[in-house]
PDB file of C-alpha atoms and ligand atoms in Angstrom:
ATOM      1  CA  UNK A 187     -71.006  26.953 -96.198  1.00 66.00           C
ATOM      2  CA  UNK A 188     -70.503  24.744 -93.118  1.00 94.00           C
ATOM      3  CA  UNK A 189     -70.705  25.523 -89.998  1.00 98.00           C
ATOM      4  CA  UNK A 190     -70.134  22.307 -88.478  1.00 98.00           C
ATOM      5  CA  UNK A 191     -67.791  22.248 -85.103  1.00 97.00           C
ATOM      6  CA  UNK A 192     -68.887  25.885 -84.200  1.00 98.00           C
ATOM      7  CA  UNK A 193     -70.625  26.998 -81.339  1.00 98.00           C
ATOM      8  CA  UNK A 194     -73.252  29.580 -81.960  1.00 99.00           C
ATOM      9  CA  UNK A 195     -75.014  31.495 -78.786  1.00 99.00           C
ATOM     10  CA  UNK A 196     -78.128  33.357 -79.751  1.00 99.00           C
ATOM     11  CA  UNK A 197     -79.660  35.407 -76.814  1.00 99.00           C
ATOM     12  CA  UNK A 198     -83.388  35.592 -76.474  1.00 98.00           C
ATOM     13  CA  UNK A 199     -84.123  32.772 -78.908  1.00 98.00           C
ATOM     14  CA  UNK A 200     -87.336  31.039 -78.023  1.00 98.00           C
ATOM     15  CA  UNK A 201     -89.330  33.173 -80.215  1.00 96.00           C
ATOM     16  CA  UNK A 202     -88.902  36.048 -83.269  1.00 97.00           C
ATOM     17  CA  UNK A 203     -85.727  36.706 -85.361  1.00 98.00           C
ATOM     18  CA  UNK A 204     -83.483  34.972 -82.747  1.00 98.00           C
ATOM     19  CA  UNK A 205     -85.262  31.230 -83.008  1.00 98.00           C
ATOM     20  CA  UNK A 206     -85.145  31.799 -86.819  1.00 98.00           C
ATOM     21  CA  UNK A 207     -81.466  32.820 -86.759  1.00 98.00           C
ATOM     22  CA  UNK A 208     -80.538  29.860 -84.539  1.00 98.00           C
ATOM     23  CA  UNK A 209     -82.765  27.387 -87.241  1.00 98.00           C
ATOM     24  CA  UNK A 210     -80.702  29.039 -89.809  1.00 98.00           C
ATOM     25  CA  UNK A 211     -77.332  28.344 -88.221  1.00 98.00           C
ATOM     26  CA  UNK A 212     -78.067  25.273 -87.282  1.00 98.00           C
ATOM     27  CA  UNK A 213     -79.221  24.366 -91.376  1.00 98.00           C
ATOM     28  CA  UNK A 214     -75.451  25.648 -91.850  1.00 98.00           C
ATOM     29  CA  UNK A 215     -73.916  22.806 -89.475  1.00 98.00           C
ATOM     30  CA  UNK A 216     -73.752  24.757 -86.285  1.00 98.00           C
ATOM     31  CA  UNK A 217     -74.741  23.594 -82.839  1.00 98.00           C
ATOM     32  CA  UNK A 218     -76.699  26.401 -81.532  1.00 99.00           C
ATOM     33  CA  UNK A 219     -77.465  27.102 -77.828  1.00 99.00           C
ATOM     34  CA  UNK A 220     -80.785  29.265 -77.130  1.00 99.00           C
ATOM     35  CA  UNK A 221     -81.772  31.621 -74.471  1.00 99.00           C
ATOM     36  CA  UNK A 222     -84.469  33.188 -72.803  1.00 98.00           C
ATOM     37  CA  UNK A 223     -85.340  34.027 -69.259  1.00 98.00           C
ATOM     38  CA  UNK A 224     -87.965  31.276 -68.911  1.00 98.00           C
ATOM     39  CA  UNK A 225     -87.030  27.495 -68.017  1.00 98.00           C
ATOM     40  CA  UNK A 226     -90.118  25.205 -69.943  1.00 98.00           C
ATOM     41  CA  UNK A 227     -89.897  21.886 -71.461  1.00 98.00           C
ATOM     42  CA  UNK A 228     -91.451  23.826 -74.313  1.00 98.00           C
ATOM     43  CA  UNK A 229     -87.915  26.289 -74.468  1.00 98.00           C
ATOM     44  CA  UNK A 230     -86.158  22.690 -73.950  1.00 98.00           C
ATOM     45  CA  UNK A 231     -88.315  20.989 -76.244  1.00 98.00           C
ATOM     46  CA  UNK A 232     -87.806  23.657 -78.870  1.00 98.00           C
ATOM     47  CA  UNK A 233     -83.424  23.373 -79.001  1.00 98.00           C
ATOM     48  CA  UNK A 234     -84.516  19.343 -79.491  1.00 98.00           C
ATOM     49  CA  UNK A 235     -86.601  19.500 -82.501  1.00 98.00           C
ATOM     50  CA  UNK A 236     -84.019  22.179 -83.774  1.00 98.00           C
ATOM     51  CA  UNK A 237     -80.885  19.278 -83.342  1.00 98.00           C
ATOM     52  CA  UNK A 238     -83.284  16.591 -84.764  1.00 98.00           C
ATOM     53  CA  UNK A 239     -84.043  18.362 -87.519  1.00 98.00           C
ATOM     54  CA  UNK A 240     -80.831  19.571 -88.349  1.00 98.00           C
ATOM     55  CA  UNK A 241     -78.404  16.625 -86.834  1.00 98.00           C
ATOM     56  CA  UNK A 242     -76.678  19.440 -84.939  1.00 98.00           C
ATOM     57  CA  UNK A 243     -76.455  19.045 -80.848  1.00 98.00           C
ATOM     58  CA  UNK A 244     -79.057  22.513 -79.586  1.00 98.00           C
ATOM     59  CA  UNK A 245     -79.103  22.822 -76.415  1.00 98.00           C
ATOM     60  CA  UNK A 246     -81.539  25.923 -74.359  1.00 99.00           C
ATOM     61  CA  UNK A 247     -79.635  27.806 -71.375  1.00 99.00           C
ATOM     62  CA  UNK A 248     -81.822  29.811 -69.017  1.00 98.00           C
ATOM     63  CA  UNK A 249     -80.203  33.114 -68.118  1.00 99.00           C
ATOM     64  CA  UNK A 250     -81.992  36.741 -67.986  1.00 99.00           C
ATOM     65  CA  UNK A 251     -80.159  39.339 -69.995  1.00 99.00           C
ATOM     66  CA  UNK A 252     -81.189  42.257 -67.962  1.00 98.00           C
ATOM     67  CA  UNK A 253     -78.812  40.736 -65.410  1.00 98.00           C
ATOM     68  CA  UNK A 254     -74.974  40.985 -66.237  1.00 98.00           C
ATOM     69  CA  UNK A 255     -73.732  38.252 -64.361  1.00 98.00           C
ATOM     70  CA  UNK A 256     -76.394  36.038 -66.061  1.00 99.00           C
ATOM     71  CA  UNK A 257     -75.234  37.442 -69.560  1.00 99.00           C
ATOM     72  CA  UNK A 258     -71.644  36.182 -68.465  1.00 99.00           C
ATOM     73  CA  UNK A 259     -72.945  32.911 -66.823  1.00 99.00           C
ATOM     74  CA  UNK A 260     -74.494  32.122 -69.992  1.00 99.00           C
ATOM     75  CA  UNK A 261     -71.952  32.098 -71.972  1.00 98.00           C
ATOM     76  CA  UNK A 262     -69.418  30.416 -69.322  1.00 98.00           C
ATOM     77  CA  UNK A 263     -72.298  27.698 -69.103  1.00 98.00           C
ATOM     78  CA  UNK A 264     -72.119  27.526 -72.882  1.00 98.00           C
ATOM     79  CA  UNK A 265     -68.441  25.915 -72.546  1.00 98.00           C
ATOM     80  CA  UNK A 266     -67.379  27.397 -75.985  1.00 98.00           C
ATOM     81  CA  UNK A 267     -68.618  30.707 -78.236  1.00 98.00           C
ATOM     82  CA  UNK A 268     -67.603  30.829 -81.717  1.00 98.00           C
ATOM     83  CA  UNK A 269     -70.523  32.283 -83.057  1.00 99.00           C
ATOM     84  CA  UNK A 270     -72.452  35.341 -80.643  1.00 99.00           C
ATOM     85  CA  UNK A 271     -75.831  36.677 -81.910  1.00 99.00           C
ATOM     86  CA  UNK A 272     -76.923  39.227 -79.182  1.00 99.00           C
ATOM     87  CA  UNK A 273     -80.655  39.697 -80.010  1.00 98.00           C
ATOM     88  CA  UNK A 274     -82.150  39.279 -76.815  1.00 98.00           C
ATOM     89  CA  UNK A 275     -84.652  42.940 -76.875  1.00 97.00           C
ATOM     90  CA  UNK A 276     -87.852  44.219 -75.813  1.00 94.00           C
ATOM     91  CA  UNK A 277     -89.964  47.291 -76.521  1.00 93.00           C
ATOM     92  CA  UNK A 278     -91.944  50.147 -75.001  1.00 93.00           C
ATOM     93  CA  UNK A 279     -93.669  53.083 -76.366  1.00 92.00           C
ATOM     94  CA  UNK A 280     -94.111  55.925 -75.380  1.00 96.00           C
ATOM     95  CA  UNK A 281     -93.726  59.907 -75.347  1.00 98.00           C
ATOM     96  CA  UNK A 282     -90.160  60.662 -73.446  1.00 98.00           C
ATOM     97  CA  UNK A 283     -92.370  62.478 -70.645  1.00 98.00           C
ATOM     98  CA  UNK A 284     -94.546  59.876 -69.660  1.00 98.00           C
ATOM     99  CA  UNK A 285     -92.051  57.011 -69.781  1.00 98.00           C
ATOM    100  CA  UNK A 286     -91.894  54.499 -67.321  1.00 98.00           C
ATOM    101  CA  UNK A 287     -88.321  54.982 -65.979  1.00 98.00           C
ATOM    102  CA  UNK A 288     -88.758  50.969 -64.889  1.00 98.00           C
ATOM    103  CA  UNK A 289     -89.089  50.428 -68.854  1.00 98.00           C
ATOM    104  CA  UNK A 290     -86.029  52.923 -70.015  1.00 98.00           C
ATOM    105  CA  UNK A 291     -84.002  50.803 -67.322  1.00 98.00           C
ATOM    106  CA  UNK A 292     -85.216  47.222 -68.479  1.00 98.00           C
ATOM    107  CA  UNK A 293     -84.789  48.301 -72.550  1.00 98.00           C
ATOM    108  CA  UNK A 294     -81.099  49.737 -71.995  1.00 99.00           C
ATOM    109  CA  UNK A 295     -80.227  46.632 -69.889  1.00 99.00           C
ATOM    110  CA  UNK A 296     -81.566  43.692 -72.129  1.00 99.00           C
ATOM    111  CA  UNK A 297     -81.209  45.320 -75.532  1.00 98.00           C
ATOM    112  CA  UNK A 298     -77.889  47.219 -74.997  1.00 99.00           C
ATOM    113  CA  UNK A 299     -75.840  46.089 -71.264  1.00 99.00           C
ATOM    114  CA  UNK A 300     -76.527  42.171 -72.231  1.00 99.00           C
ATOM    115  CA  UNK A 301     -74.494  43.038 -75.620  1.00 99.00           C
ATOM    116  CA  UNK A 302     -71.227  44.489 -73.423  1.00 99.00           C
ATOM    117  CA  UNK A 303     -71.428  41.079 -70.659  1.00 99.00           C
ATOM    118  CA  UNK A 304     -71.862  38.958 -73.571  1.00 99.00           C
ATOM    119  CA  UNK A 305     -69.130  40.055 -75.916  1.00 99.00           C
ATOM    120  CA  UNK A 306     -66.635  40.646 -72.961  1.00 99.00           C
ATOM    121  CA  UNK A 307     -67.439  36.929 -71.835  1.00 98.00           C
ATOM    122  CA  UNK A 308     -67.213  35.223 -75.386  1.00 99.00           C
ATOM    123  CA  UNK A 309     -64.273  37.037 -76.736  1.00 98.00           C
ATOM    124  CA  UNK A 310     -61.612  34.993 -74.855  1.00 98.00           C
ATOM    125  CA  UNK A 311     -62.816  32.257 -75.787  1.00 98.00           C
ATOM    126  CA  UNK A 312     -62.937  33.544 -79.216  1.00 98.00           C
ATOM    127  CA  UNK A 313     -59.474  34.263 -78.565  1.00 98.00           C
ATOM    128  CA  UNK A 314     -58.231  30.881 -77.977  1.00 98.00           C
ATOM    129  CA  UNK A 315     -60.270  29.029 -80.436  1.00 98.00           C
ATOM    130  CA  UNK A 316     -58.299  31.548 -83.125  1.00 98.00           C
ATOM    131  CA  UNK A 317     -61.979  32.157 -84.791  1.00 98.00           C
ATOM    132  CA  UNK A 318     -64.747  34.517 -83.665  1.00 98.00           C
ATOM    133  CA  UNK A 319     -67.705  35.939 -85.070  1.00 99.00           C
ATOM    134  CA  UNK A 320     -70.180  38.727 -83.511  1.00 99.00           C
ATOM    135  CA  UNK A 321     -73.411  39.559 -84.642  1.00 99.00           C
ATOM    136  CA  UNK A 322     -75.437  42.441 -83.195  1.00 99.00           C
ATOM    137  CA  UNK A 323     -79.297  42.429 -84.340  1.00 98.00           C
ATOM    138  CA  UNK A 324     -79.653  45.990 -83.710  1.00 98.00           C
ATOM    139  CA  UNK A 325     -82.117  47.710 -85.846  1.00 98.00           C
ATOM    140  CA  UNK A 326     -83.430  50.374 -88.322  1.00 98.00           C
ATOM    141  CA  UNK A 327     -83.461  52.460 -85.060  1.00 98.00           C
ATOM    142  CA  UNK A 328     -79.838  51.885 -84.687  1.00 98.00           C
ATOM    143  CA  UNK A 329     -79.636  54.391 -87.702  1.00 98.00           C
ATOM    144  CA  UNK A 330     -82.255  56.227 -87.308  1.00 98.00           C
ATOM    145  CA  UNK A 331     -84.993  57.001 -84.631  1.00 97.00           C
ATOM    146  CA  UNK A 332     -88.607  57.565 -84.794  1.00 94.00           C
ATOM    147  CA  UNK A 333     -91.228  59.104 -81.890  1.00 96.00           C
ATOM    148  CA  UNK A 334     -92.213  57.556 -78.543  1.00 96.00           C
ATOM    149  CA  UNK A 335     -88.759  54.962 -78.766  1.00 97.00           C
ATOM    150  CA  UNK A 336     -86.712  57.210 -76.798  1.00 98.00           C
ATOM    151  CA  UNK A 337     -84.974  54.104 -74.621  1.00 98.00           C
ATOM    152  CA  UNK A 338     -84.750  51.693 -77.368  1.00 98.00           C
ATOM    153  CA  UNK A 339     -83.162  54.203 -79.994  1.00 98.00           C
ATOM    154  CA  UNK A 340     -80.724  55.062 -77.657  1.00 99.00           C
ATOM    155  CA  UNK A 341     -79.545  51.271 -77.093  1.00 99.00           C
ATOM    156  CA  UNK A 342     -80.115  50.304 -80.458  1.00 99.00           C
ATOM    157  CA  UNK A 343     -77.429  53.257 -81.269  1.00 99.00           C
ATOM    158  CA  UNK A 344     -75.582  52.364 -78.303  1.00 99.00           C
ATOM    159  CA  UNK A 345     -75.109  48.352 -79.779  1.00 99.00           C
ATOM    160  CA  UNK A 346     -74.207  49.919 -82.943  1.00 99.00           C
ATOM    161  CA  UNK A 347     -71.351  52.249 -81.707  1.00 99.00           C
ATOM    162  CA  UNK A 348     -70.201  49.414 -79.249  1.00 99.00           C
ATOM    163  CA  UNK A 349     -69.960  47.151 -82.671  1.00 99.00           C
ATOM    164  CA  UNK A 350     -67.664  49.322 -84.020  1.00 99.00           C
ATOM    165  CA  UNK A 351     -65.614  49.646 -81.224  1.00 99.00           C
ATOM    166  CA  UNK A 352     -65.268  45.515 -80.594  1.00 99.00           C
ATOM    167  CA  UNK A 353     -64.212  45.399 -84.220  1.00 99.00           C
ATOM    168  CA  UNK A 354     -61.451  47.897 -83.973  1.00 98.00           C
ATOM    169  CA  UNK A 355     -60.280  46.240 -80.949  1.00 98.00           C
ATOM    170  CA  UNK A 356     -60.406  42.588 -83.064  1.00 98.00           C
ATOM    171  CA  UNK A 357     -59.543  44.281 -86.391  1.00 98.00           C
ATOM    172  CA  UNK A 358     -56.158  42.348 -86.159  1.00 98.00           C
ATOM    173  CA  UNK A 359     -57.426  39.093 -85.058  1.00 98.00           C
ATOM    174  CA  UNK A 360     -59.529  36.423 -87.079  1.00 98.00           C
ATOM    175  CA  UNK A 361     -62.360  37.757 -85.168  1.00 98.00           C
ATOM    176  CA  UNK A 362     -65.554  40.122 -86.577  1.00 99.00           C
ATOM    177  CA  UNK A 363     -67.983  42.240 -85.053  1.00 99.00           C
ATOM    178  CA  UNK A 364     -70.700  43.747 -87.138  1.00 99.00           C
ATOM    179  CA  UNK A 365     -74.763  44.253 -86.423  1.00 99.00           C
ATOM    180  CA  UNK A 366     -77.690  43.877 -89.017  1.00 99.00           C
ATOM    181  CA  UNK A 367     -80.227  46.280 -88.792  1.00 98.00           C
ATOM    182  CA  UNK A 368     -83.639  44.687 -89.858  1.00 98.00           C
ATOM    183  CA  UNK A 369     -86.757  47.098 -90.416  1.00 96.00           C
ATOM    184  CA  UNK A 370     -90.309  45.565 -89.047  1.00 93.00           C
ATOM    185  CA  UNK A 371     -90.278  41.885 -89.141  1.00 95.00           C
ATOM    186  CA  UNK A 372     -93.648  40.616 -88.242  1.00 87.00           C
ATOM    187  CA  UNK A 373     -92.802  38.944 -84.748  1.00 92.00           C
ATOM    188  CA  UNK A 374     -94.557  38.681 -81.085  1.00 86.00           C
ATOM    189  CA  UNK A 375     -92.515  41.654 -80.325  1.00 78.00           C
ATOM    190  CA  UNK A 376     -93.885  43.989 -83.335  1.00 86.00           C
ATOM    191  CA  UNK A 377     -97.402  42.370 -82.464  1.00 89.00           C
ATOM    192  CA  UNK A 378     -97.080  43.823 -79.125  1.00 88.00           C
ATOM    193  CA  UNK A 379     -96.676  47.260 -80.078  1.00 82.00           C
ATOM    194  CA  UNK A 380     -99.729  47.723 -82.432  1.00 92.00           C
ATOM    195  CA  UNK A 381    -102.205  48.118 -79.680  1.00 94.00           C
ATOM    196  CA  UNK A 382     -99.900  51.062 -77.812  1.00 91.00           C
ATOM    197  CA  UNK A 383     -99.439  52.321 -81.641  1.00 91.00           C
ATOM    198  CA  UNK A 384    -103.183  52.306 -82.527  1.00 94.00           C
ATOM    199  CA  UNK A 385    -103.556  54.373 -79.136  1.00 95.00           C
ATOM    200  CA  UNK A 386    -100.675  56.941 -80.058  1.00 91.00           C
ATOM    201  CA  UNK A 387    -101.979  57.544 -83.697  1.00 92.00           C
ATOM    202  CA  UNK A 388    -105.605  56.593 -83.116  1.00 95.00           C
ATOM    203  CA  UNK A 389    -105.982  54.455 -85.831  1.00 95.00           C
ATOM    204  CA  UNK A 390    -106.903  51.066 -86.881  1.00 96.00           C
ATOM    205  CA  UNK A 391    -104.738  47.811 -86.802  1.00 93.00           C
ATOM    206  CA  UNK A 392    -104.651  47.974 -90.548  1.00 90.00           C
ATOM    207  CA  UNK A 393    -104.154  51.439 -90.524  1.00 92.00           C
ATOM    208  CA  UNK A 394    -100.765  51.121 -87.942  1.00 92.00           C
ATOM    209  CA  UNK A 395     -99.611  48.827 -90.091  1.00 90.00           C
ATOM    210  CA  UNK A 396     -99.744  50.109 -93.327  1.00 87.00           C
ATOM    211  CA  UNK A 397     -99.229  53.934 -92.458  1.00 89.00           C
ATOM    212  CA  UNK A 398     -96.941  53.956 -89.506  1.00 87.00           C
ATOM    213  CA  UNK A 399     -94.970  50.169 -89.400  1.00 88.00           C
ATOM    214  CA  UNK A 400     -94.428  49.722 -93.410  1.00 93.00           C
ATOM    215  CA  UNK A 401     -95.044  53.252 -94.225  1.00 90.00           C
ATOM    216  CA  UNK A 402     -91.336  53.959 -93.695  1.00 88.00           C
ATOM    217  CA  UNK A 403     -90.406  50.659 -95.265  1.00 94.00           C
ATOM    218  CA  UNK A 404     -90.555  51.426 -99.002  1.00 94.00           C
ATOM    219  CA  UNK A 405     -90.591  47.713-100.140  1.00 92.00           C
ATOM    220  CA  UNK A 406     -93.960  47.778 -98.125  1.00 90.00           C
ATOM    221  CA  UNK A 407     -93.396  43.726 -97.412  1.00 91.00           C
ATOM    222  CA  UNK A 408     -92.050  43.188 -93.708  1.00 93.00           C
ATOM    223  CA  UNK A 409     -88.382  41.445 -93.786  1.00 96.00           C
ATOM    224  CA  UNK A 410     -88.391  37.320 -92.592  1.00 95.00           C
ATOM    225  CA  UNK A 411     -86.906  35.879 -89.713  1.00 97.00           C
ATOM    226  CA  UNK A 412     -85.557  32.929 -92.167  1.00 97.00           C
ATOM    227  CA  UNK A 413     -83.992  36.521 -94.170  1.00 98.00           C
ATOM    228  CA  UNK A 414     -82.239  37.589 -90.812  1.00 98.00           C
ATOM    229  CA  UNK A 415     -81.049  34.172 -90.076  1.00 98.00           C
ATOM    230  CA  UNK A 416     -79.428  33.850 -93.997  1.00 98.00           C
ATOM    231  CA  UNK A 417     -77.799  36.886 -93.608  1.00 98.00           C
ATOM    232  CA  UNK A 418     -76.389  35.976 -89.871  1.00 99.00           C
ATOM    233  CA  UNK A 419     -74.836  32.927 -91.811  1.00 98.00           C
ATOM    234  CA  UNK A 420     -73.134  34.973 -94.276  1.00 98.00           C
ATOM    235  CA  UNK A 421     -71.448  37.142 -92.252  1.00 98.00           C
ATOM    236  CA  UNK A 422     -70.374  33.659 -90.307  1.00 98.00           C
ATOM    237  CA  UNK A 423     -68.514  32.618 -93.841  1.00 98.00           C
ATOM    238  CA  UNK A 424     -65.485  33.122 -95.329  1.00 98.00           C
ATOM    239  CA  UNK A 425     -66.553  35.820 -97.398  1.00 98.00           C
ATOM    240  CA  UNK A 426     -67.337  37.872 -95.107  1.00 98.00           C
ATOM    241  CA  UNK A 427     -64.098  37.616 -92.899  1.00 98.00           C
ATOM    242  CA  UNK A 428     -63.312  41.432 -94.436  1.00 98.00           C
ATOM    243  CA  UNK A 429     -66.207  42.654 -93.161  1.00 98.00           C
ATOM    244  CA  UNK A 430     -65.624  44.239 -89.721  1.00 99.00           C
ATOM    245  CA  UNK A 431     -67.214  47.327 -87.763  1.00 99.00           C
ATOM    246  CA  UNK A 432     -70.358  47.842 -90.360  1.00 98.00           C
ATOM    247  CA  UNK A 433     -74.101  47.576 -90.346  1.00 98.00           C
ATOM    248  CA  UNK A 434     -76.115  45.824 -92.802  1.00 98.00           C
ATOM    249  CA  UNK A 435     -79.675  46.936 -93.572  1.00 98.00           C
ATOM    250  CA  UNK A 436     -82.475  44.420 -94.117  1.00 98.00           C
ATOM    251  CA  UNK A 437     -85.170  46.705 -94.048  1.00 97.00           C
ATOM    252  CA  UNK A 438     -86.582  46.963 -97.735  1.00 97.00           C
ATOM    253  CA  UNK A 439     -85.021  50.291 -98.476  1.00 97.00           C
ATOM    254  CA  UNK A 440     -86.061  52.085 -95.039  1.00 96.00           C
ATOM    255  CA  UNK A 441     -82.475  53.960 -94.124  1.00 97.00           C
ATOM    256  CA  UNK A 442     -82.153  54.741 -97.473  1.00 96.00           C
ATOM    257  CA  UNK A 443     -84.722  57.641 -97.768  1.00 92.00           C
TER     258      UNK A 443
HETATM  259  P1  NAD B 216     -89.579  38.566 -79.912  1.00 79.87           P
HETATM  260  O1  NAD B 216     -90.295  39.397 -78.717  1.00 79.87           O
HETATM  261  O2  NAD B 216     -89.976  37.467 -80.654  1.00 79.87           O
HETATM  262  O3  NAD B 216     -88.193  38.120 -79.010  1.00 79.87           O
HETATM  263  C1  NAD B 216     -87.555  38.395 -78.169  1.00 79.87           C
HETATM  264  C2  NAD B 216     -86.558  37.580 -77.686  1.00 79.87           C
HETATM  265  O4  NAD B 216     -85.915  38.256 -76.461  1.00 79.87           O
HETATM  266  C3  NAD B 216     -87.396  36.406 -77.161  1.00 79.87           C
HETATM  267  O5  NAD B 216     -87.197  35.042 -77.399  1.00 79.87           O
HETATM  268  C4  NAD B 216     -87.665  36.805 -75.499  1.00 79.87           C
HETATM  269  O6  NAD B 216     -88.049  35.605 -74.675  1.00 79.87           O
HETATM  270  C5  NAD B 216     -86.348  37.342 -74.971  1.00 79.87           C
HETATM  271  N1  NAD B 216     -85.884  38.366 -73.988  1.00 79.87           N
HETATM  272  C6  NAD B 216     -86.511  39.273 -73.545  1.00 79.87           C
HETATM  273  N2  NAD B 216     -86.520  39.698 -72.391  1.00 79.87           N
HETATM  274  C7  NAD B 216     -85.315  38.643 -72.120  1.00 79.87           C
HETATM  275  C8  NAD B 216     -84.384  38.668 -70.849  1.00 79.87           C
HETATM  276  N3  NAD B 216     -84.664  39.120 -70.124  1.00 79.87           N
HETATM  277  N4  NAD B 216     -83.276  37.578 -70.913  1.00 79.87           N
HETATM  278  C9  NAD B 216     -83.354  36.457 -72.020  1.00 79.87           C
HETATM  279  N5  NAD B 216     -83.745  37.159 -72.909  1.00 79.87           N
HETATM  280  C10 NAD B 216     -85.214  37.856 -73.035  1.00 79.87           C
HETATM  281  O7  NAD B 216     -88.659  39.828 -80.715  1.00 79.87           O
HETATM  282  P2  NAD B 216     -87.731  39.888 -82.398  1.00 79.87           P
HETATM  283  O8  NAD B 216     -88.653  40.475 -83.107  1.00 79.87           O
HETATM  284  O9  NAD B 216     -87.887  38.751 -82.709  1.00 79.87           O
HETATM  285  O10 NAD B 216     -87.030  40.754 -81.720  1.00 79.87           O
HETATM  286  C11 NAD B 216     -85.612  39.945 -81.640  1.00 79.87           C
HETATM  287  C12 NAD B 216     -84.518  41.375 -81.886  1.00 79.87           C
HETATM  288  O11 NAD B 216     -84.634  41.973 -83.057  1.00 79.87           O
HETATM  289  C13 NAD B 216     -84.995  42.508 -80.723  1.00 79.87           C
HETATM  290  O12 NAD B 216     -83.373  43.113 -80.176  1.00 79.87           O
HETATM  291  C14 NAD B 216     -85.285  43.546 -81.272  1.00 79.87           C
HETATM  292  O13 NAD B 216     -84.926  44.559 -80.967  1.00 79.87           O
HETATM  293  C15 NAD B 216     -84.724  43.260 -82.476  1.00 79.87           C
HETATM  294  N6  NAD B 216     -85.235  44.170 -84.151  1.00 79.87           N
HETATM  295  C16 NAD B 216     -86.636  43.381 -84.393  1.00 79.87           C
HETATM  296  C17 NAD B 216     -87.588  44.195 -85.030  1.00 79.87           C
HETATM  297  C18 NAD B 216     -88.716  43.655 -85.352  1.00 79.87           C
HETATM  298  O14 NAD B 216     -89.406  44.309 -86.531  1.00 79.87           O
HETATM  299  N7  NAD B 216     -89.314  42.569 -85.260  1.00 79.87           N
HETATM  300  C19 NAD B 216     -87.047  44.973 -85.832  1.00 79.87           C
HETATM  301  C20 NAD B 216     -85.574  45.482 -85.597  1.00 79.87           C
HETATM  302  C21 NAD B 216     -84.882  44.645 -84.999  1.00 79.87           C
END
């Protein structure tokens, strides 16, 4: 499968799953656009490294996915968008009656609203190019819930709903829109949840990993960023041309329970 000649924009991709997805898309030949809200030398160096490793044109564009105008500007600045991967996301763990309002607003903006803005800006480009793939990185929490994650679960369910809607709006065009629903992947986002979860459940780090996180993941293994990248490349392949409006779980069996 060659994605040579395609431009892929991956939001929130200087770390974790987004970076893994960017690497796999570049390995498949796509010119990737990395993104986050920072503008550090190391962000641009990351893109340069991917470009050198894969012989593709990799760039880094700063844009804050909590702001609608910056989401749209990211797509415009990239100049092309054949593949859009909405991945930027944050988490906060707290009972709903203590959930800080600013955390609620930030999670809804970054994890859900950004997907609306980037898709709205990218779809006209895909239509003009006559081909497009949207891959929204949702979560097992787009299909099920866990306590203390009200904003995250609401945002991810919203992303899954938006995915279905856009798939129907593009159903008769050479464009697909799907969501990938990962279970637990050991990235900085998950690392950051461990201390709060230890506090909520009064547990050690090892017990949180085994008895809270992987408790619901029957495989008892974290999914990897390479596996999520590979699933994204598959959704961009010709074999996946009739796969649209659906979710693909990469969760070690979590949602089969
Ligand atoms: P991560 O913290 O490693 O990566 C998050 C990325 O989003 C980073 O690149 C960060 O810079 C970026 N980001 C954060 N705020 C941003 C903003 N305002 N503007 C632009 N970029 C911003 O976390 P991750 O685990 O790789 O998560 C990536 C996605 O995968 C998220 O949407 C997350 O909800 C989802 N997900 C993760 C897991 C998991 O277990 N790690 C499971 C299911 C879903």
